């Protein structure tokens, strides 16, 4: 999948080294649902992500800068383990922040989820104090639809609902 500045590719074996580095970095991955991951956990995550793609036709994308192929991070549509639904997730290297890459990648993932995968509802969960992630979600038009506590933090649940199909064409009369 391409955006004006990015290339998003389903994760595969060639991404393992980048994923181990990203998922092991506290600044990049510390706020994610399960926090930072060991190399073995990142390897297992990759295997699970590839299997998810094979079954669902969507999943985790590696985000690359189109002009240089530099690995920037990941964006994903994945089933939340708490049963809340299919969730948008994103984690990019800290040095890429403030350039709109997360917004661009997340927008592409949400559009893919609604249009190609046919998902009627996509959620995203962010800590109340994670203003950067909340800003991305709000800029994409996701609306706050609930909250829950986790580990002493207030978690906000955002949602995107698939836009209604355009009205059927009227016959010429």
mmCIF file of C-alpha atoms in Angstrom:
data_model
loop_
_atom_site.group_PDB
_atom_site.id
_atom_site.type_symbol
_atom_site.label_atom_id
_atom_site.label_comp_id
_atom_site.label_asym_id
_atom_site.label_seq_id
_atom_site.Cartn_x
_atom_site.Cartn_y
_atom_site.Cartn_z
ATOM 1 C CA UNK A 1 0.000 0.000 0.000
ATOM 2 C CA UNK A 2 1.308 3.453 -0.886
ATOM 3 C CA UNK A 3 0.598 6.891 0.489
ATOM 4 C CA UNK A 4 2.148 10.139 -0.716
ATOM 5 C CA UNK A 5 5.310 9.566 1.373
ATOM 6 C CA UNK A 6 5.117 6.012 2.666
ATOM 7 C CA UNK A 7 5.090 2.393 1.579
ATOM 8 C CA UNK A 8 3.238 -0.034 3.847
ATOM 9 C CA UNK A 9 4.000 -3.727 3.443
ATOM 10 C CA UNK A 10 2.557 -6.691 5.316
ATOM 11 C CA UNK A 11 5.213 -7.779 7.799
ATOM 12 C CA UNK A 12 7.273 -10.789 6.803
ATOM 13 C CA UNK A 13 10.504 -12.589 7.701
ATOM 14 C CA UNK A 14 12.626 -9.806 6.203
ATOM 15 C CA UNK A 15 11.305 -7.393 8.828
ATOM 16 C CA UNK A 16 12.415 -9.427 11.851
ATOM 17 C CA UNK A 17 15.541 -7.407 12.720
ATOM 18 C CA UNK A 18 13.656 -4.102 12.450
ATOM 19 C CA UNK A 19 10.776 -5.446 14.548
ATOM 20 C CA UNK A 20 13.086 -6.790 17.258
ATOM 21 C CA UNK A 21 14.756 -3.372 17.505
ATOM 22 C CA UNK A 22 11.488 -1.387 17.464
ATOM 23 C CA UNK A 23 9.613 -3.626 19.885
ATOM 24 C CA UNK A 24 12.549 -3.722 22.299
ATOM 25 C CA UNK A 25 12.828 0.059 22.488
ATOM 26 C CA UNK A 26 11.024 1.620 25.477
ATOM 27 C CA UNK A 27 10.568 5.013 23.778
ATOM 28 C CA UNK A 28 9.064 3.407 20.669
ATOM 29 C CA UNK A 29 7.040 0.557 22.151
ATOM 30 C CA UNK A 30 6.681 1.144 25.882
ATOM 31 C CA UNK A 31 3.104 2.444 25.691
ATOM 32 C CA UNK A 32 1.832 -0.428 23.546
ATOM 33 C CA UNK A 33 -0.624 -2.927 25.086
ATOM 34 C CA UNK A 34 1.974 -5.472 26.209
ATOM 35 C CA UNK A 35 4.881 -3.028 26.431
ATOM 36 C CA UNK A 36 8.344 -3.727 25.103
ATOM 37 C CA UNK A 37 9.047 -7.203 23.767
ATOM 38 C CA UNK A 38 12.065 -9.490 24.011
ATOM 39 C CA UNK A 39 13.622 -10.718 20.756
ATOM 40 C CA UNK A 40 11.860 -14.081 21.218
ATOM 41 C CA UNK A 41 8.521 -12.344 21.797
ATOM 42 C CA UNK A 42 9.028 -10.119 18.751
ATOM 43 C CA UNK A 43 9.785 -13.228 16.663
ATOM 44 C CA UNK A 44 6.608 -14.916 17.939
ATOM 45 C CA UNK A 45 4.622 -11.718 17.277
ATOM 46 C CA UNK A 46 5.881 -11.755 13.687
ATOM 47 C CA UNK A 47 4.822 -15.375 13.200
ATOM 48 C CA UNK A 48 1.407 -14.577 14.690
ATOM 49 C CA UNK A 49 1.079 -11.467 12.500
ATOM 50 C CA UNK A 50 1.884 -13.421 9.330
ATOM 51 C CA UNK A 51 -0.691 -16.077 10.279
ATOM 52 C CA UNK A 52 -3.272 -13.365 11.017
ATOM 53 C CA UNK A 53 -2.715 -11.869 7.538
ATOM 54 C CA UNK A 54 -3.189 -15.293 5.939
ATOM 55 C CA UNK A 55 -6.560 -15.760 7.652
ATOM 56 C CA UNK A 56 -7.943 -12.204 7.765
ATOM 57 C CA UNK A 57 -6.435 -10.427 4.769
ATOM 58 C CA UNK A 58 -5.273 -7.528 6.941
ATOM 59 C CA UNK A 59 -2.945 -7.150 9.890
ATOM 60 C CA UNK A 60 0.380 -5.479 10.625
ATOM 61 C CA UNK A 61 2.225 -3.407 8.047
ATOM 62 C CA UNK A 62 5.853 -2.340 8.170
ATOM 63 C CA UNK A 63 5.972 1.392 7.443
ATOM 64 C CA UNK A 64 8.795 2.541 5.164
ATOM 65 C CA UNK A 65 9.711 5.963 3.854
ATOM 66 C CA UNK A 66 9.041 5.778 0.107
ATOM 67 C CA UNK A 67 12.064 7.823 -0.967
ATOM 68 C CA UNK A 68 14.679 5.837 0.973
ATOM 69 C CA UNK A 69 12.974 2.589 2.068
ATOM 70 C CA UNK A 70 13.945 3.467 5.676
ATOM 71 C CA UNK A 71 11.948 1.459 8.235
ATOM 72 C CA UNK A 72 9.906 3.900 10.332
ATOM 73 C CA UNK A 73 7.769 1.516 12.403
ATOM 74 C CA UNK A 74 4.487 -0.358 12.194
ATOM 75 C CA UNK A 75 0.788 0.240 11.802
ATOM 76 C CA UNK A 76 -1.725 -2.535 12.350
ATOM 77 C CA UNK A 77 -5.315 -3.630 12.406
ATOM 78 C CA UNK A 78 -5.506 -6.457 14.910
ATOM 79 C CA UNK A 79 -8.001 -8.188 17.158
ATOM 80 C CA UNK A 80 -7.727 -6.923 20.730
ATOM 81 C CA UNK A 81 -7.241 -9.676 23.300
ATOM 82 C CA UNK A 82 -9.897 -8.121 25.555
ATOM 83 C CA UNK A 83 -12.652 -8.673 22.971
ATOM 84 C CA UNK A 84 -13.254 -4.982 22.269
ATOM 85 C CA UNK A 85 -12.859 -5.518 18.514
ATOM 86 C CA UNK A 86 -10.420 -4.862 15.701
ATOM 87 C CA UNK A 87 -8.044 -2.127 16.770
ATOM 88 C CA UNK A 88 -5.782 0.298 14.994
ATOM 89 C CA UNK A 89 -2.279 0.244 16.477
ATOM 90 C CA UNK A 90 0.808 2.185 15.495
ATOM 91 C CA UNK A 91 4.354 2.532 16.777
ATOM 92 C CA UNK A 92 7.018 4.510 14.971
ATOM 93 C CA UNK A 93 10.573 5.366 15.913
ATOM 94 C CA UNK A 94 10.717 8.453 18.171
ATOM 95 C CA UNK A 95 12.959 10.343 15.716
ATOM 96 C CA UNK A 96 10.154 10.207 13.122
ATOM 97 C CA UNK A 97 7.599 11.934 15.358
ATOM 98 C CA UNK A 98 6.215 15.328 14.447
ATOM 99 C CA UNK A 99 6.392 14.691 10.697
ATOM 100 C CA UNK A 100 2.891 13.295 10.178
ATOM 101 C CA UNK A 101 4.036 9.757 9.327
ATOM 102 C CA UNK A 102 1.893 8.097 12.023
ATOM 103 C CA UNK A 103 -1.151 10.020 10.793
ATOM 104 C CA UNK A 104 -0.477 9.074 7.183
ATOM 105 C CA UNK A 105 0.077 5.393 7.942
ATOM 106 C CA UNK A 106 -2.882 5.180 10.336
ATOM 107 C CA UNK A 107 -5.200 6.870 7.824
ATOM 108 C CA UNK A 108 -4.183 4.333 5.161
ATOM 109 C CA UNK A 109 -4.780 1.432 7.562
ATOM 110 C CA UNK A 110 -8.238 2.669 8.593
ATOM 111 C CA UNK A 111 -9.251 3.257 4.971
ATOM 112 C CA UNK A 112 -7.999 -0.220 4.041
ATOM 113 C CA UNK A 113 -9.896 -1.715 6.979
ATOM 114 C CA UNK A 114 -13.190 -0.136 6.014
ATOM 115 C CA UNK A 115 -12.916 -0.363 2.215
ATOM 116 C CA UNK A 116 -10.908 -3.489 1.406
ATOM 117 C CA UNK A 117 -11.427 -5.584 4.540
ATOM 118 C CA UNK A 118 -15.051 -4.489 5.001
ATOM 119 C CA UNK A 119 -14.690 -3.806 8.718
ATOM 120 C CA UNK A 120 -17.766 -1.924 9.975
ATOM 121 C CA UNK A 121 -16.012 -0.671 13.130
ATOM 122 C CA UNK A 122 -12.374 -0.079 13.962
ATOM 123 C CA UNK A 123 -11.337 1.003 17.436
ATOM 124 C CA UNK A 124 -8.167 2.397 18.917
ATOM 125 C CA UNK A 125 -7.163 2.595 22.570
ATOM 126 C CA UNK A 126 -4.907 5.296 23.977
ATOM 127 C CA UNK A 127 -3.893 6.316 27.456
ATOM 128 C CA UNK A 128 -5.542 9.566 28.444
ATOM 129 C CA UNK A 129 -2.121 11.168 28.951
ATOM 130 C CA UNK A 130 -0.807 10.044 25.535
ATOM 131 C CA UNK A 131 -1.650 13.286 23.779
ATOM 132 C CA UNK A 132 0.329 12.467 20.641
ATOM 133 C CA UNK A 133 -1.589 9.258 19.904
ATOM 134 C CA UNK A 134 -4.901 10.853 20.830
ATOM 135 C CA UNK A 135 -4.111 13.730 18.457
ATOM 136 C CA UNK A 136 -3.510 11.290 15.600
ATOM 137 C CA UNK A 137 -6.778 9.469 16.304
ATOM 138 C CA UNK A 138 -8.796 12.662 16.562
ATOM 139 C CA UNK A 139 -7.239 14.086 13.387
ATOM 140 C CA UNK A 140 -8.350 10.931 11.583
ATOM 141 C CA UNK A 141 -11.917 11.526 12.722
ATOM 142 C CA UNK A 142 -12.129 8.739 15.302
ATOM 143 C CA UNK A 143 -14.429 9.692 18.138
ATOM 144 C CA UNK A 144 -14.122 8.826 21.791
ATOM 145 C CA UNK A 145 -16.628 6.055 22.505
ATOM 146 C CA UNK A 146 -15.708 4.872 25.982
ATOM 147 C CA UNK A 147 -13.053 4.385 28.606
ATOM 148 C CA UNK A 148 -11.712 1.806 31.034
ATOM 149 C CA UNK A 149 -8.993 1.629 33.692
ATOM 150 C CA UNK A 150 -5.757 -0.304 33.142
ATOM 151 C CA UNK A 151 -2.745 -0.405 35.445
ATOM 152 C CA UNK A 152 -3.761 2.828 37.164
ATOM 153 C CA UNK A 153 -4.299 4.701 33.886
ATOM 154 C CA UNK A 154 -7.474 5.894 32.230
ATOM 155 C CA UNK A 155 -7.679 4.328 28.778
ATOM 156 C CA UNK A 156 -9.812 5.976 26.105
ATOM 157 C CA UNK A 157 -11.516 3.920 23.399
ATOM 158 C CA UNK A 158 -11.898 5.652 20.046
ATOM 159 C CA UNK A 159 -13.896 4.322 17.116
ATOM 160 C CA UNK A 160 -14.224 4.721 13.392
ATOM 161 C CA UNK A 161 -17.416 3.502 11.771
ATOM 162 C CA UNK A 162 -17.449 2.522 8.101
ATOM 163 C CA UNK A 163 -19.052 5.283 6.068
ATOM 164 C CA UNK A 164 -22.413 4.325 4.587
ATOM 165 C CA UNK A 165 -22.406 3.101 1.008
ATOM 166 C CA UNK A 166 -23.332 5.759 -1.541
ATOM 167 C CA UNK A 167 -26.971 5.636 -2.645
ATOM 168 C CA UNK A 168 -27.682 3.349 -5.593
ATOM 169 C CA UNK A 169 -27.708 5.033 -8.959
ATOM 170 C CA UNK A 170 -31.174 5.978 -10.082
ATOM 171 C CA UNK A 171 -32.212 4.513 -13.398
ATOM 172 C CA UNK A 172 -32.535 6.838 -16.323
ATOM 173 C CA UNK A 173 -36.120 7.553 -17.034
#
